[in-house]
Coordinates of C-alpha atoms and ligand atoms in Angstrom, one line a residue:
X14 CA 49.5 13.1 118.5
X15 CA 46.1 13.3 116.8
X16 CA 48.1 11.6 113.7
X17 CA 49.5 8.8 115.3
X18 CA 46.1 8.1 116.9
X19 CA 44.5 8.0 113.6
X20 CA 47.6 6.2 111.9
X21 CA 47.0 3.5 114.6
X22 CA 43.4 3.2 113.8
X23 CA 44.1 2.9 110.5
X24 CA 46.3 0.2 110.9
X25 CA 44.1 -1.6 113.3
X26 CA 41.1 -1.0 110.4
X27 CA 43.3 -2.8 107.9
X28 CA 44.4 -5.8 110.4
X29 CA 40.7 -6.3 111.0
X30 CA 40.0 -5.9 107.8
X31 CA 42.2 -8.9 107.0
X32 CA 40.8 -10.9 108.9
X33 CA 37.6 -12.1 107.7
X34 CA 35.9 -14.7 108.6
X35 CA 32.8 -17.0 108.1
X36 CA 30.5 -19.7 107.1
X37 CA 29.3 -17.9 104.2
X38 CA 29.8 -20.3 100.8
X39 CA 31.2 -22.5 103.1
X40 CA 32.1 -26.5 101.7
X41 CA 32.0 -28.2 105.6
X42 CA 30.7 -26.6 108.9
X43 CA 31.6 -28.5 112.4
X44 CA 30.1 -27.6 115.6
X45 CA 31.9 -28.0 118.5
X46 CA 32.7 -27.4 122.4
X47 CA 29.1 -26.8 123.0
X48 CA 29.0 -24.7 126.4
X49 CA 25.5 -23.3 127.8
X50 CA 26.6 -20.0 126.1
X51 CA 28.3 -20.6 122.8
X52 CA 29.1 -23.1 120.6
X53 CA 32.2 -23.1 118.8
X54 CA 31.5 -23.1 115.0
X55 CA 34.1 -24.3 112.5
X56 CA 33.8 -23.9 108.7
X57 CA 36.1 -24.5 106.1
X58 CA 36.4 -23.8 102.7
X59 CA 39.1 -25.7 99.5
X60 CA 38.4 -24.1 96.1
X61 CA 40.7 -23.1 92.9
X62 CA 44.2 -22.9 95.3
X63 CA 42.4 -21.4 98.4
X64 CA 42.6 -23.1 101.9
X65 CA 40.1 -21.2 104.2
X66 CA 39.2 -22.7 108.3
X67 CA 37.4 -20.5 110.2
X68 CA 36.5 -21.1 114.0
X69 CA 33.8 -19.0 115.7
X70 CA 31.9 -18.4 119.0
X71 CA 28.0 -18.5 117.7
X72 CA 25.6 -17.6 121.0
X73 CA 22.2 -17.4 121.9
X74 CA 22.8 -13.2 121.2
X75 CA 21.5 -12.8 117.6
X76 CA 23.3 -8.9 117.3
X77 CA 26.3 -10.5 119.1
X78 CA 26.5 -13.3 116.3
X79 CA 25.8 -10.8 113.5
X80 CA 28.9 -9.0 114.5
X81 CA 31.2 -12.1 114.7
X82 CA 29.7 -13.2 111.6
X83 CA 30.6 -9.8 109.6
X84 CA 34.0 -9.8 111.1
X85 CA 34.7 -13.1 110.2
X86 CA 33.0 -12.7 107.0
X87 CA 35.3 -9.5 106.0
X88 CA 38.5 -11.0 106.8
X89 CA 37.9 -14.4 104.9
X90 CA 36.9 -11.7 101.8
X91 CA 39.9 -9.4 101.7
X92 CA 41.9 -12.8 102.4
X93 CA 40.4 -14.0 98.8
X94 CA 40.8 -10.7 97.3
X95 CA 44.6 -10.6 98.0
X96 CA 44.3 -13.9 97.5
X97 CA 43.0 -14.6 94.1
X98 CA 45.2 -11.7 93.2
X99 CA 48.3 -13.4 93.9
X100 CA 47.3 -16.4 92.1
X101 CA 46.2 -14.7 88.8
X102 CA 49.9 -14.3 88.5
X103 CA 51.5 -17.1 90.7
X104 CA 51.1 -21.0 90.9
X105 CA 50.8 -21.7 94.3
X106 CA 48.7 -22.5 97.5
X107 CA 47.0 -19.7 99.7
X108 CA 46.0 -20.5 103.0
X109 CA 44.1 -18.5 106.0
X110 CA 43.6 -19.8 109.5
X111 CA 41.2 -18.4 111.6
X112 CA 41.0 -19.6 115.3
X113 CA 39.6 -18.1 118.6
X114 CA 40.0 -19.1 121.7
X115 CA 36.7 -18.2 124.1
X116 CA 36.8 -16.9 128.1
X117 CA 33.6 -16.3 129.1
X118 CA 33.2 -13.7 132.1
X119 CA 30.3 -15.1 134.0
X120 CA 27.2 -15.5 132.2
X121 CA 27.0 -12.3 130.6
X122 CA 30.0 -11.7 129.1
X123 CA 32.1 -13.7 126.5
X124 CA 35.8 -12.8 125.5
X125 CA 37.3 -14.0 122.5
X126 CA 40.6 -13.7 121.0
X127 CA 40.8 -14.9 117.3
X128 CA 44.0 -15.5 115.9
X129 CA 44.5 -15.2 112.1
X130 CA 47.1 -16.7 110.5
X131 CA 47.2 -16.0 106.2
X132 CA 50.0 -17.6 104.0
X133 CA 49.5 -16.1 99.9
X134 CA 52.7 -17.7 98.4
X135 CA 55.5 -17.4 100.8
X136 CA 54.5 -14.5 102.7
X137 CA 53.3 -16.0 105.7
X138 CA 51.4 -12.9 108.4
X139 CA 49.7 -14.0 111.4
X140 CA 48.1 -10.8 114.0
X141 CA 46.2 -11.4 117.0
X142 CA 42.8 -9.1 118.2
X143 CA 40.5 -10.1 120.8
X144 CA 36.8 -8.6 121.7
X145 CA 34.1 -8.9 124.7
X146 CA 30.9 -9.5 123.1
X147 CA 27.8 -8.2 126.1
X148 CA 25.6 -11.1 125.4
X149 CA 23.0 -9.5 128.3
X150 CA 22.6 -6.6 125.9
X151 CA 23.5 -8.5 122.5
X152 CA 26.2 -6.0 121.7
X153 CA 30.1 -5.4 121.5
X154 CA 31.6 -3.6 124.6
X155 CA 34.1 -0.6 123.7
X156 CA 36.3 0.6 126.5
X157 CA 34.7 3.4 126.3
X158 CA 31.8 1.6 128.0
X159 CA 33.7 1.2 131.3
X160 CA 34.2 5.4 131.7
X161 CA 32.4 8.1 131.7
X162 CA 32.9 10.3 128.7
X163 CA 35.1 12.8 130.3
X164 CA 36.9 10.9 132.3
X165 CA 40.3 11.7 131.0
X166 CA 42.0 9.9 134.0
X167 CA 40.9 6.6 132.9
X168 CA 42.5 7.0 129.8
X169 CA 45.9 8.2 131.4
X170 CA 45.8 4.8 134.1
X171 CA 45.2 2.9 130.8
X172 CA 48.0 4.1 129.2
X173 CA 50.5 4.1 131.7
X174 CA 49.4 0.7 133.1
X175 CA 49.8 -1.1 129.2
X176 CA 52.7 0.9 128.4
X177 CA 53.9 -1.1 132.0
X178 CA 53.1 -4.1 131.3
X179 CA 54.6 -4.1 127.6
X180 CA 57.6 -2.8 129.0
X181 CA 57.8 -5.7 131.7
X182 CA 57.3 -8.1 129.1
X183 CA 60.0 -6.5 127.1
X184 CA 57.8 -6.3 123.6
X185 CA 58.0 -2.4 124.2
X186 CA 61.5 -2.5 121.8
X187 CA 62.9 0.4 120.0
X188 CA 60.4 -0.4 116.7
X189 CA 59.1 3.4 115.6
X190 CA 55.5 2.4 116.3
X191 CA 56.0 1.4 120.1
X192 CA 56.4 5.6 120.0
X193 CA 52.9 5.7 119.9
X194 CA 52.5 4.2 123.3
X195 CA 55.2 5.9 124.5
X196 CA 54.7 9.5 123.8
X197 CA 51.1 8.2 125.5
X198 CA 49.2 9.2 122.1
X199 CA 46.6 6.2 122.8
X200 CA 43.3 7.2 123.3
X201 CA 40.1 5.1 123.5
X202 CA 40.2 4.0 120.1
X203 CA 43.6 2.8 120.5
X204 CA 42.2 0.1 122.9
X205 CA 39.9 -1.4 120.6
X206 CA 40.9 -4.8 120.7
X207 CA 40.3 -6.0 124.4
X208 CA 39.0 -8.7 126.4
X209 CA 36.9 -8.2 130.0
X210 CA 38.0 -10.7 132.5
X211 CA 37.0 -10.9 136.0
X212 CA 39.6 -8.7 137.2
X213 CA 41.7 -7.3 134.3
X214 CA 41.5 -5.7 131.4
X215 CA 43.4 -8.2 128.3
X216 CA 44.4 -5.8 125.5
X217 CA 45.8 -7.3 122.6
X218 CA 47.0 -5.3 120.1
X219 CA 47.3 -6.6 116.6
X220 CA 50.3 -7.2 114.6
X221 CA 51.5 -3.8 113.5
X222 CA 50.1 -1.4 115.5
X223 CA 52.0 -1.3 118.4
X224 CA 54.8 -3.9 117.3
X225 CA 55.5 -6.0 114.3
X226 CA 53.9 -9.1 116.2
X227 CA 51.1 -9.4 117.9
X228 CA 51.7 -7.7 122.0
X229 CA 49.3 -8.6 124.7
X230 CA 48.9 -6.0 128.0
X231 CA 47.1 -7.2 131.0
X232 CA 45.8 -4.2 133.3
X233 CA 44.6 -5.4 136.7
X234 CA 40.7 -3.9 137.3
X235 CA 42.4 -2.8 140.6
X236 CA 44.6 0.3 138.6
X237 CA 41.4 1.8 138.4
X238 CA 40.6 2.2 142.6
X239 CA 37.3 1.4 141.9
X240 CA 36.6 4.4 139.8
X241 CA 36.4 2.8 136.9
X242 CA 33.2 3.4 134.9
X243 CA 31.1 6.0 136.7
X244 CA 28.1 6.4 134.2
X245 CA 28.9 3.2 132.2
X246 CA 27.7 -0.5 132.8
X247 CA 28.9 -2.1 135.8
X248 CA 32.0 -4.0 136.1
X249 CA 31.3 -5.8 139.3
X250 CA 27.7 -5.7 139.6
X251 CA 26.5 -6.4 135.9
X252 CA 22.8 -6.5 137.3
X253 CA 22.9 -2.8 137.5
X254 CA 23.7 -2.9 133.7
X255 CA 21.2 -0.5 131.8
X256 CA 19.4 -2.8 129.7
X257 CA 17.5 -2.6 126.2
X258 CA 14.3 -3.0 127.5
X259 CA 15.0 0.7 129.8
X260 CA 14.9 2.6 126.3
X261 CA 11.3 2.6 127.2
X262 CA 11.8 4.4 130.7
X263 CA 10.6 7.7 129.6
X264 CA 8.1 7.0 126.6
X265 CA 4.9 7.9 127.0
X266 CA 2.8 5.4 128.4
X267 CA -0.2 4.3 126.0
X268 CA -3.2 2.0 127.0
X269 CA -3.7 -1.5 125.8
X270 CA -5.2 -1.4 122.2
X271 CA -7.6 -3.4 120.8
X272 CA -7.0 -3.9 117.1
X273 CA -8.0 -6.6 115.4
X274 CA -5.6 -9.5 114.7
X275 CA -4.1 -9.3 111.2
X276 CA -1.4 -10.7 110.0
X277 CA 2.4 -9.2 109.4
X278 CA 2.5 -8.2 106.2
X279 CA 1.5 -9.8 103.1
X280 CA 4.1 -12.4 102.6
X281 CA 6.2 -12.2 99.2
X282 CA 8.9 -14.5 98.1
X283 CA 12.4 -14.4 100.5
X284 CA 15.4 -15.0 98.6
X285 CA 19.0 -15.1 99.7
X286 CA 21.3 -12.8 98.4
X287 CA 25.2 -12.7 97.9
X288 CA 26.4 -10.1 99.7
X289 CA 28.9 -7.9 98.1
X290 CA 31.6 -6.8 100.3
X291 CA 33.2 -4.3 98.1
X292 CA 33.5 -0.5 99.5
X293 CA 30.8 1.7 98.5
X294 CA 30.0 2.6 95.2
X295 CA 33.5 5.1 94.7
X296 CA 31.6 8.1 92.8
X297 CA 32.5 10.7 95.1
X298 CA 29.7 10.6 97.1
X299 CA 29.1 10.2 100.8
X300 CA 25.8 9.4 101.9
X301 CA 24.6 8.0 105.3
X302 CA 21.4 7.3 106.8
X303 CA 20.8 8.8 110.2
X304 CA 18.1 6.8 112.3
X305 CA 16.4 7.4 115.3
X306 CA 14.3 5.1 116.9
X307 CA 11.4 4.7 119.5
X308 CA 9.6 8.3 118.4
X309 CA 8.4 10.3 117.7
X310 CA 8.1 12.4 120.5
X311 CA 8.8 16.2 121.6
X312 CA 12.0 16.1 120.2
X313 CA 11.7 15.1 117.2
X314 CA 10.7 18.7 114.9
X315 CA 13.5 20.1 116.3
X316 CA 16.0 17.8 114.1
X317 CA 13.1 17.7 111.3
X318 CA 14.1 21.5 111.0
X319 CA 17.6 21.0 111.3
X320 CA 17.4 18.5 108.4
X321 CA 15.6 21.2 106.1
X322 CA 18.0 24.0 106.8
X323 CA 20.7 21.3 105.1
X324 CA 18.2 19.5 102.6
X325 CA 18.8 16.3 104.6
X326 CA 16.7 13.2 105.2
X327 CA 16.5 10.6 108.0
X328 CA 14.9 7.7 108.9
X329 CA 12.8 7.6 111.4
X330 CA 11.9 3.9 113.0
X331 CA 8.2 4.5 115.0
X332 CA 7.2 2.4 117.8
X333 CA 3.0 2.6 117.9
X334 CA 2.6 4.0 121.3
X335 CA 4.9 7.1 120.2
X336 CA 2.9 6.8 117.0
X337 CA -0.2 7.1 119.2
X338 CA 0.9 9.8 121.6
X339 CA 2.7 11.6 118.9
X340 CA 0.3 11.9 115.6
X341 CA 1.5 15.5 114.4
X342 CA 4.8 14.8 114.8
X343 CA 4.9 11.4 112.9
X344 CA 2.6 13.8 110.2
X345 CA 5.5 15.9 109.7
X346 CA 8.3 13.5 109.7
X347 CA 6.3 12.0 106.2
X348 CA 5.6 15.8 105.0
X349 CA 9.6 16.5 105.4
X350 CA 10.1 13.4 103.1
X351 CA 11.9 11.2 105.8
X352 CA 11.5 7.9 105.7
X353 CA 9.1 5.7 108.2
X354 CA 10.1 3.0 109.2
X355 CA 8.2 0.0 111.9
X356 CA 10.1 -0.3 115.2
X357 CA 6.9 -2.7 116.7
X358 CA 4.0 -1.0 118.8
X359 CA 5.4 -1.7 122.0
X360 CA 9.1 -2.6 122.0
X361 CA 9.3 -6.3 122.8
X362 CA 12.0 -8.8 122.4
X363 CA 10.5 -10.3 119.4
X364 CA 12.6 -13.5 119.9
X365 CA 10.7 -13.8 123.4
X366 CA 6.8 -13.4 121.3
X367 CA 3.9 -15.7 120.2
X368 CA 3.3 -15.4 116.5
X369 CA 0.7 -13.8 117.2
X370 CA 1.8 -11.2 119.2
X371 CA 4.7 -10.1 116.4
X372 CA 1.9 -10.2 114.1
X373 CA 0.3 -7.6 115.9
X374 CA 3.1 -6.0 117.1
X375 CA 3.8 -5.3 113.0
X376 CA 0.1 -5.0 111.7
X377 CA -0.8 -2.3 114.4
X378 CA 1.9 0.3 113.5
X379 CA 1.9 -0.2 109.7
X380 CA -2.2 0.5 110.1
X381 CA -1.2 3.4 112.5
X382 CA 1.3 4.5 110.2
X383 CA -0.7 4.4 107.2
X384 CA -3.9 6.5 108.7
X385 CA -1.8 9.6 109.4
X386 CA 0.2 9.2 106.0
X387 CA -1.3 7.1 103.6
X388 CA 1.5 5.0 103.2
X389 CA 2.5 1.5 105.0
X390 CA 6.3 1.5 106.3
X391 CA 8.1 -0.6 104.1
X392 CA 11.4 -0.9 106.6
X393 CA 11.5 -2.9 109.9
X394 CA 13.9 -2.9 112.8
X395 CA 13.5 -4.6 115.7
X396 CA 13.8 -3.8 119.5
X397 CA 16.8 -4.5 120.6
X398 CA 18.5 -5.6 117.2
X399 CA 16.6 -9.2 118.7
X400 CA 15.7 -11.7 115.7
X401 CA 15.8 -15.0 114.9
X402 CA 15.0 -16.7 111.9
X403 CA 11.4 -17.9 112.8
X404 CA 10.9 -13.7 114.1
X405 CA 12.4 -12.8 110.5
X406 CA 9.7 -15.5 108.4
X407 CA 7.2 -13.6 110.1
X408 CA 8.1 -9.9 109.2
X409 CA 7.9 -9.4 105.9
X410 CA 10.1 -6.5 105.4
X411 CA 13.8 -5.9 105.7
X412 CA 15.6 -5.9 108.9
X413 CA 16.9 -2.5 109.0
X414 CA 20.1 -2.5 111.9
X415 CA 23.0 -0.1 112.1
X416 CA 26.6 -0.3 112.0
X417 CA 27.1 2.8 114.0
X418 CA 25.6 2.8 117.9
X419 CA 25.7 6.1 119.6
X420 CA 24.2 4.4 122.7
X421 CA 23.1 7.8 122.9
X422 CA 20.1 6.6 125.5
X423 CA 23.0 4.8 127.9
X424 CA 25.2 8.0 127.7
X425 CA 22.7 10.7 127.8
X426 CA 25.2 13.7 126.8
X427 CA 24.9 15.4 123.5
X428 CA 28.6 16.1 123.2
X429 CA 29.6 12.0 123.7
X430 CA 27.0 11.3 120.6
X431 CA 28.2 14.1 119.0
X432 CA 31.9 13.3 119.1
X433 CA 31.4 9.7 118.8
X434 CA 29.8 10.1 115.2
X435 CA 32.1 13.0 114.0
X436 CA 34.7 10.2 115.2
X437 CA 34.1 7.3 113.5
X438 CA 31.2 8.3 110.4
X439 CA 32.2 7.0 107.0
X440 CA 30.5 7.4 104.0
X441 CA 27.7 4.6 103.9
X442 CA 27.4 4.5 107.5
X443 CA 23.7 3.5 109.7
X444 CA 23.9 5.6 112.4
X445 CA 21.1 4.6 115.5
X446 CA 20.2 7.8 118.1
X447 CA 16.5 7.5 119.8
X448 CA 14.9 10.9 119.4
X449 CA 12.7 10.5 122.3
X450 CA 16.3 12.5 124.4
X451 CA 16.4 15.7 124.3
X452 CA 20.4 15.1 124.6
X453 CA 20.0 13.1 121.6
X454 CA 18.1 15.7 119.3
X455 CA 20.6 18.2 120.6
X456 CA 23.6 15.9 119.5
X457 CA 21.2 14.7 116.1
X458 CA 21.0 19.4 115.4
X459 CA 24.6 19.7 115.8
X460 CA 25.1 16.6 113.9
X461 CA 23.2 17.7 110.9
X462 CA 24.7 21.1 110.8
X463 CA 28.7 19.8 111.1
X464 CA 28.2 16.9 108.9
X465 CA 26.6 18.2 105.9
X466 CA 29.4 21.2 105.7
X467 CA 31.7 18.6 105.8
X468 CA 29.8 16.7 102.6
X469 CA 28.1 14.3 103.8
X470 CA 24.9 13.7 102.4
X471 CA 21.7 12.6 104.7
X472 CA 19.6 10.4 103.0
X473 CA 17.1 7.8 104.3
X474 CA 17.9 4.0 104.2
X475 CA 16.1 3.0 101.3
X476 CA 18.4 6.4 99.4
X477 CA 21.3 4.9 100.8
X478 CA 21.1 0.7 99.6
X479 CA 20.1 2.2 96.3
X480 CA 23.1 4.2 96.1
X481 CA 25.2 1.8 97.9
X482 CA 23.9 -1.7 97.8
X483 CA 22.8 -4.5 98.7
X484 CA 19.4 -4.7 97.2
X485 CA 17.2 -4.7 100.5
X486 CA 15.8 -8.0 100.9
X487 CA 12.0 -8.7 103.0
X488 CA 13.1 -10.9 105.7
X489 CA 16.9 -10.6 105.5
X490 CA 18.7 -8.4 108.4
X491 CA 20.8 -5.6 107.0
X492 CA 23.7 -3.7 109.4
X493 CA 25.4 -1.8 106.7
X494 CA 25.8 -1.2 103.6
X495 CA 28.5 -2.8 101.4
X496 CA 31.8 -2.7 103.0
X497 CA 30.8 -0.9 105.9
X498 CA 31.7 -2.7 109.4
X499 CA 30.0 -2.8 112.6
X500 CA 31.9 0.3 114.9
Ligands
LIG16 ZN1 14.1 0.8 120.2

């Protein structure tokens, strides 16, 4: 059972994979269907026997876009890849057709279901996935994110309801991989490609991993009795929805500081880079960063000594009021040679700021920073994952994001974190956990333990780009490291 769960990820990983997509390099970009949420982007691409159109949501979310833009990105790559493979040894034309077609759910919520269509000679494939970008909290919703972590009976009505549906439509046939369905072997991460509508659940598995085409399942909301997410973001009443901003709740409260205006950081020359999109650096390694964010706090020398007992490092991004409330502990995260990093002083959306204000938002915790340590962070991440281009001329460091989210402050329960990232780490993965909850440090001690027995090395970001690329870059927003998607 555990097999076919994994087999089916696998394939799923490899459909993604293929389909890439985006405006990188691109010859000719159109914009259309503007909307007050999204405007559909298309780019497209003619060089040395390669046809490339690729059609995008891009919306006022920047995580939201960085996603799209890395999924896109990856498939258009791979496509090449097999691509300029096949024509090394083959005259012909290679084509890849990437569409989506966009349902937003109310404001909040936009559902997209790209369709990928790649022709390398005369193998022609075409797969279907779909996904439910949160643009309220700029991320990617998992199913996960409509249950609460042990609520095994979701899982079941899931199961039985697409396995219904299927059937109805008759694309359940007698293929071997409809077994996985059928011996009821799917489990959250089998219902990774999904679309949240107003009353139903749109699941639509890519080609492969149910069937050899594309199959779509519709689940009415209504299967679940209203049961549905206890614990998780709101289906019907999205104002409820825990928001970035509510990280905060329970960090310490600090009184308005005075320091003088300075600004950002020095600024040094921004280049572009082009980013690989290979797999990791294959030398046997596996190394990943493990962040936490908003500390430190009371927490926080508890997974310091987990870290020594394994020789590990992490990477730990400071906002200045922990800074303030916390000066030992921030003292001991630089004495256990972990890596500091600038989270802002007090946690706003940047993208919401005065210039001045991110100016001081940066200056006042790389001054704090340097008086307990000597040493000026040289990574920056902001709240929320929110940037813009104007937010990342200002901040003269590299935007340090993740490609792993625990949501380990929405979840609050050490296990779910911990089971997450055993789940789905890889080597080269960003993994994001706020050690200002104590479920979190408990998950982040058991973490450390489990992971390094099982080889992974813990190293701190700027350990990890070296080893794995790309060269960090001031200004430039960095998820993951090369060939490492957004999970
Ligand atoms: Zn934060």
């Amino acid at each position: 059972m555990r097999r076919k769960f994994l087999c089916a990820a696998a394939i799923m990983l490899c459909i993604a994979m293929l389909f890439s997509s985006c405006a990188f390099g691109a010859d000719d970009e159109t914009v259309t269907a503007p909307s007050e949420n999204y405007t559909k982007k298309t780019v497209k691409e003619s060089k040395d026997g390669i046809d490339i159109s690729a059609s995008y949501p891009e919306t006022g979310a920047s995580n939201v876009n960085a996603i799209i833009a890395s999924e896109v990105r990856k498939n258009i790559d791979s496509f090449k890849k097999e691509a300029d493979d096949y024509l090394s040894a083959n005259a012909a034309t290679c084509a890849l057709n990437i569409d989506c077609e966009i349902s937003p759910n109310g404001e909040n919520i936009l559902n997209v279901c790209y369709s990928v269509k790649s022709e390398i000679g005369s193998a022609v494939k075409e797969s279907r996935f779909a996904r439910a970008y949160n643009i309220a909290e700029d991320g990617l919703y998992g199913i996960k994110d409509f249950f609460a972590p042990d609520d095994e009976a979701f899982l079941q009505t899931l199961n039985r309801c697409v396995r219904e549906s299927l059937t109805a439509a008759g694309a359940l046939g007698e293929t071997p991989d409809a077994e996985a369905l059928n011996s009821g072997a799917a489990s959250d991460g089998f219902f990774g490609s999904f679309m949240f509508m107003q009353d139903k659940f749109v699941f639509v598995f890519p080609a492969g991993q149910l069937a050899e085409q594309s199959v779509t399942a519709e689940v009415p909301l209504s299967s679940f009795d209203g049961k549905v997410k206890p614990g998780s973001p709101s289906i019907k009443d999205y104002s409820q929805l825990e928001t970035a901003e509510s990280i905060h709740a329970d960090a310490p409260a600090v009184e308005e500081t005075t320091a003088e205006e300075t600004t950002a950081e020095e600024t040094t020359e921004k280049e572009t880079t082009e980013e690989e999109t290979a797999a990791p650096v294959n030398d046997g390694s596996k190394k990943i960063a493990l962040t936490f964010d908003d500390g430190p706090g009371p927490y926080t020398d508890s997974i310091l000594e987990a870290l020594k007992q394994v020789g590990g490092k992490a990477t730990f991004f400071m906002v200045g009021t922990s800074v303030k409330a916390y000066p030992e502990q921030v003292k001991h995260v630089y004495e256990a040679g972990c890596q500091i990093g600038n989270h802002t002083y007090d946690h706003p959306t940047l993208t919401k700021c005065s210039d001045d204000k991110i100016n001081k938002e940066v200056s006042q915790v790389q001054e704090l920073v340097e008086k307990l340590t000597g040493e000026r962070p040289k990574l920056f991440r902001p709240p929320g994952g929110s940037r813009d281009e104007h937010v990342r001329g200002l901040v003269n460091m590299p935007f340090i994001l993740w490609n792993v989210d625990t949501q380990d402050w929405k979840y609050r329960d050490s296990d779910y974190v911990y089971n997450y990232v055993m789940k789905t780490v890889d080597k080269g993965d960003i993994i994001l956990m706020h050690d200002i909850h104590k479920t979190s440090a408990q998950a982040a001690v058991r973490l450390i333990k489990e992971l390094s027995a099982q080889g992974y090395e813990l190293v701190t970001i700027s350990e990890l780009f070296e080893a794995y690329g790309p060269p960090l870059v001031k200004g430039e927003s960095f998820y993951a490291v090369t060939g490492n998607t957004w999970k």
